Coordinates of C-alpha atoms and ligand atoms in Angstrom, one line a residue:
X110 CA 5.3 42.6 -28.7
X111 CA 5.9 39.8 -26.2
X112 CA 9.2 37.7 -26.4
X113 CA 7.2 34.6 -25.5
X114 CA 6.5 31.9 -28.1
X115 CA 4.2 30.1 -25.7
X116 CA 1.1 32.1 -24.8
X117 CA -0.4 32.0 -21.2
X118 CA -2.6 28.9 -21.0
X119 CA -6.2 30.0 -20.8
X120 CA -7.1 26.9 -18.9
X121 CA -5.1 28.1 -15.8
X122 CA -7.1 31.3 -15.7
X123 CA -10.2 29.3 -14.6
X124 CA -10.3 28.0 -11.0
X125 CA -10.2 24.3 -10.3
X126 CA -12.6 23.0 -7.7
X127 CA -12.2 19.4 -6.7
X128 CA -15.7 17.8 -6.3
X129 CA -16.7 15.8 -3.2
X130 CA -16.7 12.1 -4.1
X131 CA -17.1 8.9 -2.3
X132 CA -13.6 7.3 -2.9
X133 CA -14.6 3.6 -2.6
X134 CA -12.1 2.3 -5.1
X135 CA -8.8 0.5 -4.2
X136 CA -7.2 3.9 -3.4
X137 CA -6.8 6.7 -2.8
X138 CA -9.4 6.8 -0.1
X139 CA -11.2 9.9 1.2
X140 CA -9.1 12.3 3.4
X141 CA -11.1 13.4 6.5
X142 CA -11.4 17.2 7.2
X143 CA -9.0 16.8 10.2
X144 CA -6.2 15.5 8.0
X145 CA -6.9 18.1 5.2
X146 CA -6.7 20.8 7.9
X147 CA -3.3 19.5 9.1
X148 CA -2.2 19.9 5.5
X149 CA -3.3 23.5 5.2
X150 CA -0.8 24.7 7.9
X151 CA 2.0 27.0 6.9
X152 CA 5.0 25.6 5.2
X153 CA 8.2 25.4 7.2
X154 CA 11.8 24.6 6.3
X155 CA 12.5 20.9 5.9
X156 CA 15.2 21.1 8.5
X157 CA 13.4 23.4 11.0
X158 CA 13.1 21.9 14.4
X159 CA 9.3 21.6 14.3
X160 CA 9.5 19.6 11.1
X161 CA 12.2 17.4 12.5
X162 CA 9.9 16.8 15.5
X163 CA 7.0 15.9 13.1
X164 CA 9.4 13.4 11.5
X165 CA 10.2 11.9 14.9
X166 CA 6.4 11.7 15.7
X167 CA 5.8 10.0 12.3
X168 CA 8.6 7.5 13.1
X169 CA 6.9 6.6 16.4
X170 CA 3.5 6.4 14.6
X171 CA 5.0 4.0 12.0
X172 CA 6.7 1.9 14.7
X173 CA 3.3 1.5 16.4
X174 CA 1.4 0.8 13.0
X175 CA 4.0 -1.8 12.0
X176 CA 4.5 -3.1 15.5
X177 CA 8.2 -2.8 15.3
X178 CA 11.1 -1.4 17.4
X179 CA 13.3 -0.9 14.3
X180 CA 15.4 2.2 14.6
X181 CA 15.5 2.6 10.8
X182 CA 11.9 3.5 10.4
X183 CA 10.8 6.6 8.2
X184 CA 8.6 7.7 5.4
X185 CA 9.8 7.8 1.8
X186 CA 8.9 11.0 -0.1
X187 CA 6.8 9.4 -2.8
X188 CA 4.0 6.9 -3.4
X189 CA 4.0 3.2 -2.7
X190 CA 6.1 2.6 -5.7
X191 CA 8.9 4.7 -4.3
X192 CA 8.9 2.5 -1.1
X193 CA 8.8 -0.6 -3.2
X194 CA 11.9 0.5 -5.0
X195 CA 13.5 1.8 -1.8
X196 CA 13.0 -1.7 -0.3
X197 CA 14.3 -3.6 -3.4
X198 CA 17.1 -1.2 -4.6
X199 CA 18.7 -1.1 -1.0
X200 CA 18.5 -4.8 -0.1
X201 CA 19.6 -6.3 -3.5
X202 CA 22.8 -5.9 -5.4
X203 CA 23.3 -6.6 -9.1
X204 CA 23.8 -10.4 -9.8
X205 CA 22.1 -11.5 -6.5
X206 CA 19.4 -14.0 -6.6
X207 CA 15.8 -12.8 -5.4
X208 CA 12.5 -14.8 -5.0
X209 CA 9.2 -13.0 -5.6
X210 CA 5.8 -14.4 -4.8
X211 CA 3.6 -13.5 -7.7
X212 CA -0.1 -13.6 -7.2
X213 CA -1.1 -10.4 -8.7
X214 CA 0.2 -7.2 -10.2
X215 CA 2.4 -6.2 -7.2
X216 CA 4.6 -9.3 -7.3
X217 CA 4.9 -8.8 -11.1
X218 CA 6.1 -5.2 -10.6
X219 CA 8.5 -6.1 -7.8
X220 CA 10.0 -8.7 -10.2
X221 CA 10.3 -6.0 -12.9
X222 CA 12.0 -3.6 -10.5
X223 CA 14.5 -6.3 -9.3
X224 CA 15.3 -7.2 -12.9
X225 CA 16.0 -3.6 -13.7
X226 CA 18.8 -3.5 -11.2
X227 CA 20.4 -6.7 -12.6
X228 CA 19.2 -9.2 -10.0
X229 CA 18.5 -12.9 -10.8
X230 CA 14.8 -13.0 -10.5
X231 CA 13.0 -16.2 -9.5
X232 CA 9.3 -16.4 -8.9
X233 CA 6.8 -18.6 -7.1
X234 CA 3.5 -18.2 -8.8
X235 CA -0.1 -18.6 -7.5
X236 CA -3.2 -18.3 -9.6
X237 CA -5.0 -15.0 -9.4
X238 CA -7.3 -15.1 -6.3
X239 CA -5.0 -17.6 -4.6
X240 CA -1.7 -17.5 -2.6
X241 CA 1.5 -19.6 -2.3
X242 CA 1.8 -22.0 0.5
X243 CA 4.7 -22.1 3.0
X244 CA 5.8 -25.4 1.5
X245 CA 6.1 -23.9 -2.0
X246 CA 8.1 -21.0 -0.5
X247 CA 10.5 -23.2 1.4
X248 CA 11.1 -25.3 -1.7
X249 CA 11.8 -22.2 -3.8
X250 CA 14.1 -20.7 -1.0
X251 CA 16.2 -24.0 -1.0
X252 CA 16.3 -24.1 -4.8
X253 CA 17.2 -20.5 -5.6
X254 CA 19.0 -19.4 -2.4
X255 CA 17.8 -15.8 -2.7
X256 CA 19.1 -12.9 -0.7
X257 CA 15.6 -11.5 -0.6
X258 CA 12.0 -12.8 -0.6
X259 CA 9.2 -10.4 -1.6
X260 CA 5.6 -10.9 -0.7
X261 CA 2.5 -8.7 -1.0
X262 CA 0.4 -9.0 2.1
X263 CA -2.7 -7.3 0.6
X264 CA -2.8 -8.0 -3.1
X265 CA -5.1 -5.2 -4.1
X266 CA -5.3 -6.4 -7.7
X267 CA -6.9 -9.7 -6.7
X268 CA -8.3 -9.0 -3.3
X269 CA -6.1 -11.6 -1.4
X270 CA -4.8 -11.3 2.0
X271 CA -1.7 -13.5 2.0
X272 CA -1.1 -15.5 5.1
X273 CA 2.3 -14.5 6.6
X274 CA 2.8 -16.6 9.8
X275 CA 5.9 -18.9 9.6
X276 CA 7.4 -17.2 6.4
X277 CA 9.9 -15.0 8.4
X278 CA 11.3 -18.0 10.1
X279 CA 11.6 -19.9 6.8
X280 CA 13.5 -16.9 5.1
X281 CA 15.8 -16.6 8.1
X282 CA 16.5 -20.3 8.1
X283 CA 17.6 -19.9 4.5
X284 CA 19.6 -16.7 5.2
X285 CA 17.2 -14.5 3.2
X286 CA 15.6 -11.1 4.0
X287 CA 11.8 -11.1 4.1
X288 CA 10.3 -8.0 2.4
X289 CA 6.6 -7.3 2.6
X290 CA 4.3 -4.9 0.7
X291 CA 1.4 -3.8 3.0
X292 CA 0.3 -0.8 1.0
X293 CA -3.2 -2.1 0.8
X294 CA -3.4 -3.9 4.1
X295 CA -1.6 -2.0 6.8
X296 CA -4.1 -0.8 9.5
X297 CA -6.8 -3.0 7.9
X298 CA -5.5 -6.5 8.8
X299 CA -3.2 -7.8 11.6
X300 CA 0.5 -7.5 10.9
X301 CA 3.3 -7.7 13.4
X302 CA 6.6 -6.8 11.8
X303 CA 8.9 -7.9 14.5
X304 CA 7.0 -11.0 15.7
X305 CA 6.5 -12.2 12.1
X306 CA 10.2 -11.8 11.3
X307 CA 9.6 -9.2 8.5
X308 CA 12.9 -7.5 7.5
X309 CA 11.5 -4.7 5.4
X310 CA 7.9 -3.5 5.6
X311 CA 6.4 -0.6 3.7
X312 CA 2.9 0.9 3.1
X313 CA 1.3 4.0 1.5
X314 CA -0.3 7.0 2.9
X315 CA -3.5 7.0 0.8
X316 CA -5.3 3.8 1.8
X317 CA -6.2 3.0 5.4
X318 CA -4.3 5.9 6.7
X319 CA -6.6 8.4 4.7
X320 CA -3.8 10.8 3.9
X321 CA -3.1 12.4 0.5
X322 CA -0.9 10.2 -1.7
X323 CA 2.8 11.0 -1.7
X324 CA 4.4 9.6 1.5
X325 CA 5.3 5.9 2.1
X326 CA 6.1 4.6 5.6
X327 CA 8.9 2.0 5.5
X328 CA 11.0 0.2 8.2
X329 CA 14.2 -1.9 8.1
X330 CA 15.1 -4.6 10.6
X331 CA 18.7 -4.7 12.1
X332 CA 19.4 -7.8 9.8
X333 CA 18.3 -5.8 6.8
X334 CA 20.4 -2.8 7.8
X335 CA 23.4 -5.1 8.2
X336 CA 23.1 -6.1 4.6
X337 CA 22.2 -2.7 3.2
X338 CA 25.0 -0.8 5.1
X339 CA 27.6 -3.4 4.1
X340 CA 26.9 -3.4 0.3
X341 CA 29.8 -3.7 -2.1
X342 CA 28.0 -1.4 -4.7
X343 CA 26.1 1.8 -4.2
X344 CA 22.3 1.5 -4.6
X345 CA 21.3 2.5 -8.1
X346 CA 19.2 5.5 -6.8
X347 CA 20.7 8.4 -4.9
X348 CA 17.2 9.6 -4.0
X349 CA 16.2 6.2 -2.4
X350 CA 19.7 5.4 -0.9
X351 CA 18.9 4.2 2.7
X352 CA 22.2 5.6 4.1
X353 CA 21.1 9.1 3.1
X354 CA 17.5 8.5 4.1
X355 CA 18.3 7.0 7.5
X356 CA 20.5 10.1 8.2
X357 CA 17.8 12.6 7.0
X358 CA 15.3 10.9 9.3
X359 CA 17.6 10.8 12.3
X360 CA 17.9 7.0 12.4
X361 CA 21.6 6.7 12.4
X362 CA 24.5 7.4 14.9
X363 CA 25.6 10.6 13.1
X364 CA 25.5 13.7 15.3
X365 CA 23.5 15.8 12.8
X366 CA 21.0 15.4 10.0
X367 CA 22.2 16.4 6.6
X368 CA 20.2 17.8 3.7
X369 CA 19.3 15.1 1.4
X370 CA 16.2 16.4 -0.4
X371 CA 13.4 18.7 0.4
X372 CA 10.7 16.5 2.1
X373 CA 7.0 17.0 1.3
X374 CA 6.3 19.2 4.4
X375 CA 2.6 19.2 3.8
X376 CA 2.6 15.5 3.3
X377 CA 4.4 15.0 6.5
X378 CA 1.9 17.1 8.4
X379 CA -1.0 15.1 7.0
X380 CA 0.8 11.8 7.6
X381 CA 1.4 12.7 11.2
X382 CA -2.3 13.5 11.6
X383 CA -3.4 10.2 10.0
X384 CA -1.0 8.3 12.3
X385 CA -2.5 10.3 15.3
X386 CA -6.0 9.1 14.3
X387 CA -4.8 5.5 14.0
X388 CA -3.2 5.8 17.5
X389 CA -6.5 7.2 19.0
X390 CA -8.5 4.5 17.2
X391 CA -6.2 1.8 18.4
X392 CA -4.6 -0.6 15.9
X393 CA -6.5 -3.7 17.0
X394 CA -9.8 -1.8 16.9
X395 CA -8.9 -0.7 13.4
X396 CA -8.2 -4.3 12.4
X397 CA -11.4 -5.5 14.0
X398 CA -13.5 -2.9 12.3
X399 CA -12.2 -3.6 8.9
X400 CA -12.8 -7.3 9.3
X401 CA -16.4 -6.9 10.6
X402 CA -17.3 -4.4 7.9
X403 CA -15.8 -6.6 5.2
X404 CA -17.8 -9.6 6.5
X405 CA -21.0 -7.5 6.6
X406 CA -20.2 -6.4 3.0
X407 CA -19.5 -9.9 1.7
X408 CA -22.7 -11.2 3.2
X409 CA -24.7 -8.4 1.6
X410 CA -23.1 -9.1 -1.9
X411 CA -23.8 -12.8 -1.6
X412 CA -27.4 -12.1 -0.6
X413 CA -27.7 -10.0 -3.8
X414 CA -26.5 -13.1 -5.8
X415 CA -23.0 -11.7 -6.5
X416 CA -20.0 -13.9 -6.1
X417 CA -16.6 -13.0 -4.6
X418 CA -13.5 -13.6 -6.6
X419 CA -11.5 -15.0 -3.7
X420 CA -12.8 -18.4 -2.7
X421 CA -11.0 -19.0 0.6
X422 CA -12.8 -16.8 3.1
X423 CA -9.7 -16.5 5.3
X424 CA -7.7 -15.1 2.4
X425 CA -10.2 -12.3 1.7
X426 CA -8.5 -8.9 2.0
X427 CA -10.7 -6.8 4.4
X428 CA -9.8 -3.5 2.8
X429 CA -10.3 -4.2 -0.9
X430 CA -13.0 -6.6 -2.0
X431 CA -13.0 -8.2 -5.5
X432 CA -16.5 -9.1 -6.8
X433 CA -16.7 -11.4 -9.9
X434 CA -18.1 -9.2 -12.7
X435 CA -21.7 -10.1 -13.0
X436 CA -22.2 -12.1 -16.1
X437 CA -24.0 -10.5 -19.0
X438 CA -22.9 -7.0 -18.0
X439 CA -20.1 -4.7 -19.1
X440 CA -18.3 -3.9 -15.8
X441 CA -17.4 -0.4 -17.3
X442 CA -21.1 0.5 -17.6
X443 CA -21.6 -0.5 -14.0
X444 CA -18.7 1.6 -12.6
X445 CA -19.7 4.5 -14.9
X446 CA -23.4 4.3 -13.7
X447 CA -22.4 4.2 -10.0
X448 CA -20.1 7.2 -10.5
X449 CA -22.7 9.2 -12.4
X450 CA -25.7 8.3 -10.3
X451 CA -24.2 8.0 -6.8
X452 CA -20.9 10.0 -7.0
X453 CA -19.2 6.8 -5.8
X454 CA -15.9 5.5 -7.2
X455 CA -15.5 1.8 -7.5
X456 CA -13.1 0.2 -10.0
X457 CA -12.6 -2.7 -12.4
X458 CA -9.9 -5.3 -12.2
X459 CA -6.1 -4.8 -12.6
X460 CA -3.5 -7.0 -14.0
X461 CA -4.6 -10.6 -13.7
X462 CA -8.1 -9.6 -12.6
X463 CA -8.5 -7.2 -15.5
X464 CA -12.0 -7.5 -17.0
X465 CA -13.0 -10.1 -14.4
X466 CA -13.9 -8.2 -11.3
X467 CA -15.2 -5.1 -9.7
X468 CA -13.0 -3.8 -6.9
X469 CA -14.4 -1.9 -3.8
X470 CA -12.1 -0.5 -1.3
X471 CA -13.4 0.6 2.1
X472 CA -10.5 1.9 4.1
X473 CA -9.9 3.9 7.3
X474 CA -12.7 6.5 7.6
X475 CA -14.5 4.9 4.6
X476 CA -14.7 1.6 6.4
X477 CA -18.3 1.6 7.9
X478 CA -21.6 -0.3 7.6
X479 CA -23.1 3.0 6.2
X480 CA -20.6 3.0 3.3
X481 CA -21.3 -0.7 2.7
X482 CA -25.1 0.0 2.5
X483 CA -24.4 2.8 0.1
X484 CA -22.3 0.5 -2.2
X485 CA -24.9 -2.3 -2.0
X486 CA -27.7 0.0 -2.9
X487 CA -25.7 1.5 -5.8
X488 CA -24.8 -2.0 -7.1
X489 CA -28.4 -3.2 -7.0
X490 CA -29.6 -0.2 -8.8
X491 CA -26.8 -0.5 -11.4
X492 CA -27.8 -4.2 -12.0
X493 CA -31.4 -3.0 -12.7
X494 CA -30.4 -0.2 -15.0
X495 CA -27.3 -1.3 -16.9
X496 CA -27.6 -3.3 -20.1
X497 CA -27.7 -7.1 -19.6
X498 CA -27.0 -9.2 -22.7
X499 CA -29.3 -12.2 -23.0
X500 CA -26.6 -14.6 -24.1
Ligands
LIG171 N1 1.3 -2.1 -3.6 C1 0.0 -2.4 -3.4 C2 -0.5 -3.6 -2.8 C3 -0.9 -1.4 -3.8 O1 -2.2 -1.6 -3.7 C4 -0.4 -0.2 -4.4 C5 -1.4 0.9 -4.9 N2 -2.5 0.5 -5.5 C6 1.0 -0.1 -4.6 C7 1.8 -1.0 -4.1 C8 1.5 1.2 -5.2 O2 1.2 2.3 -4.5 P1 1.3 3.8 -5.3 O3 0.1 3.8 -6.3 O4 1.0 4.7 -4.1 O5 2.5 4.0 -5.9

């Protein structure tokens, strides 16, 4: 007689095989064989010299990808949300005023996170598919006197690429840190952390970088570090405390690195390989390819009679395209048909674009005219075969 009250789960006795699929939604994107191979290497200790060297290489790769000289540059162990919380929890103390640009779900979530730590949250709101102007931002900075302004560069829920130029200067004029989410845009659209006066910038591993989800590059300017390292209160999260993370990543003046948590070794190997690919490709060539492929895609969609959700051409995010859901169709039937027939993932809307759009993400190795042709063919076929109401 066994002493166990929970029997062995039969489901685990069958193998799991992950199917090949074209990951053309807003993320995660496909992981190329070279990156998968990097992740299949033997596990080492998280403080072994080889792993510390990988971490240093990652730091250099992030500095290149972000175009920054910041010393405090590292990868958070966790998805994009972890980097978001790392940025907000470290730069803001309870009771402080923050300003958040909301033009999609990521601004909404940043506001929620700031509220949870007791910040006074103020927002500047743009309609879904639009963005806030520098004039509106400056007015709100003067009115609310925030310590931090949060902006999403690539709003993957609406498909907007938010203009950045000039905002860093405005923030600094008003003695405020400029925090930017580039989870969906980094590597796919021009971004210059230092030149654009960004104080905290973060991204994710699973979009343009084509790594598995679970690591999130982040960097803090000297100005941001000054505030973070002179806080009156401890950040609410031990795990995301920048003092600990900066030491673990060898970004501080301390003579040795201390154990903080066990980093995702495999995720570090894959992130290093993805950053190596970006380095070989060249950042500017990567930006250029995403822009060219996006324009080719948008032209093809318009030739099919489909309409883009973002009116202003300059504000169209090259990595994630939002297409107005074709009228008369159920968008769910379209995405399901394309998945079933072509093994391609595209997705519906999110947050303010929910039910209104189809979202197609072509990022990193998925960003090619061949992928565009596949998606256009699948969409044209779906529009022929899916049910169209007459009303
Ligand atoms: N910000 C943006 C702009 C995103 O697109 C995403 C992911 N869709 C996130 C943050 C959150 O990233 P994750 O899902 O890796 O937590």
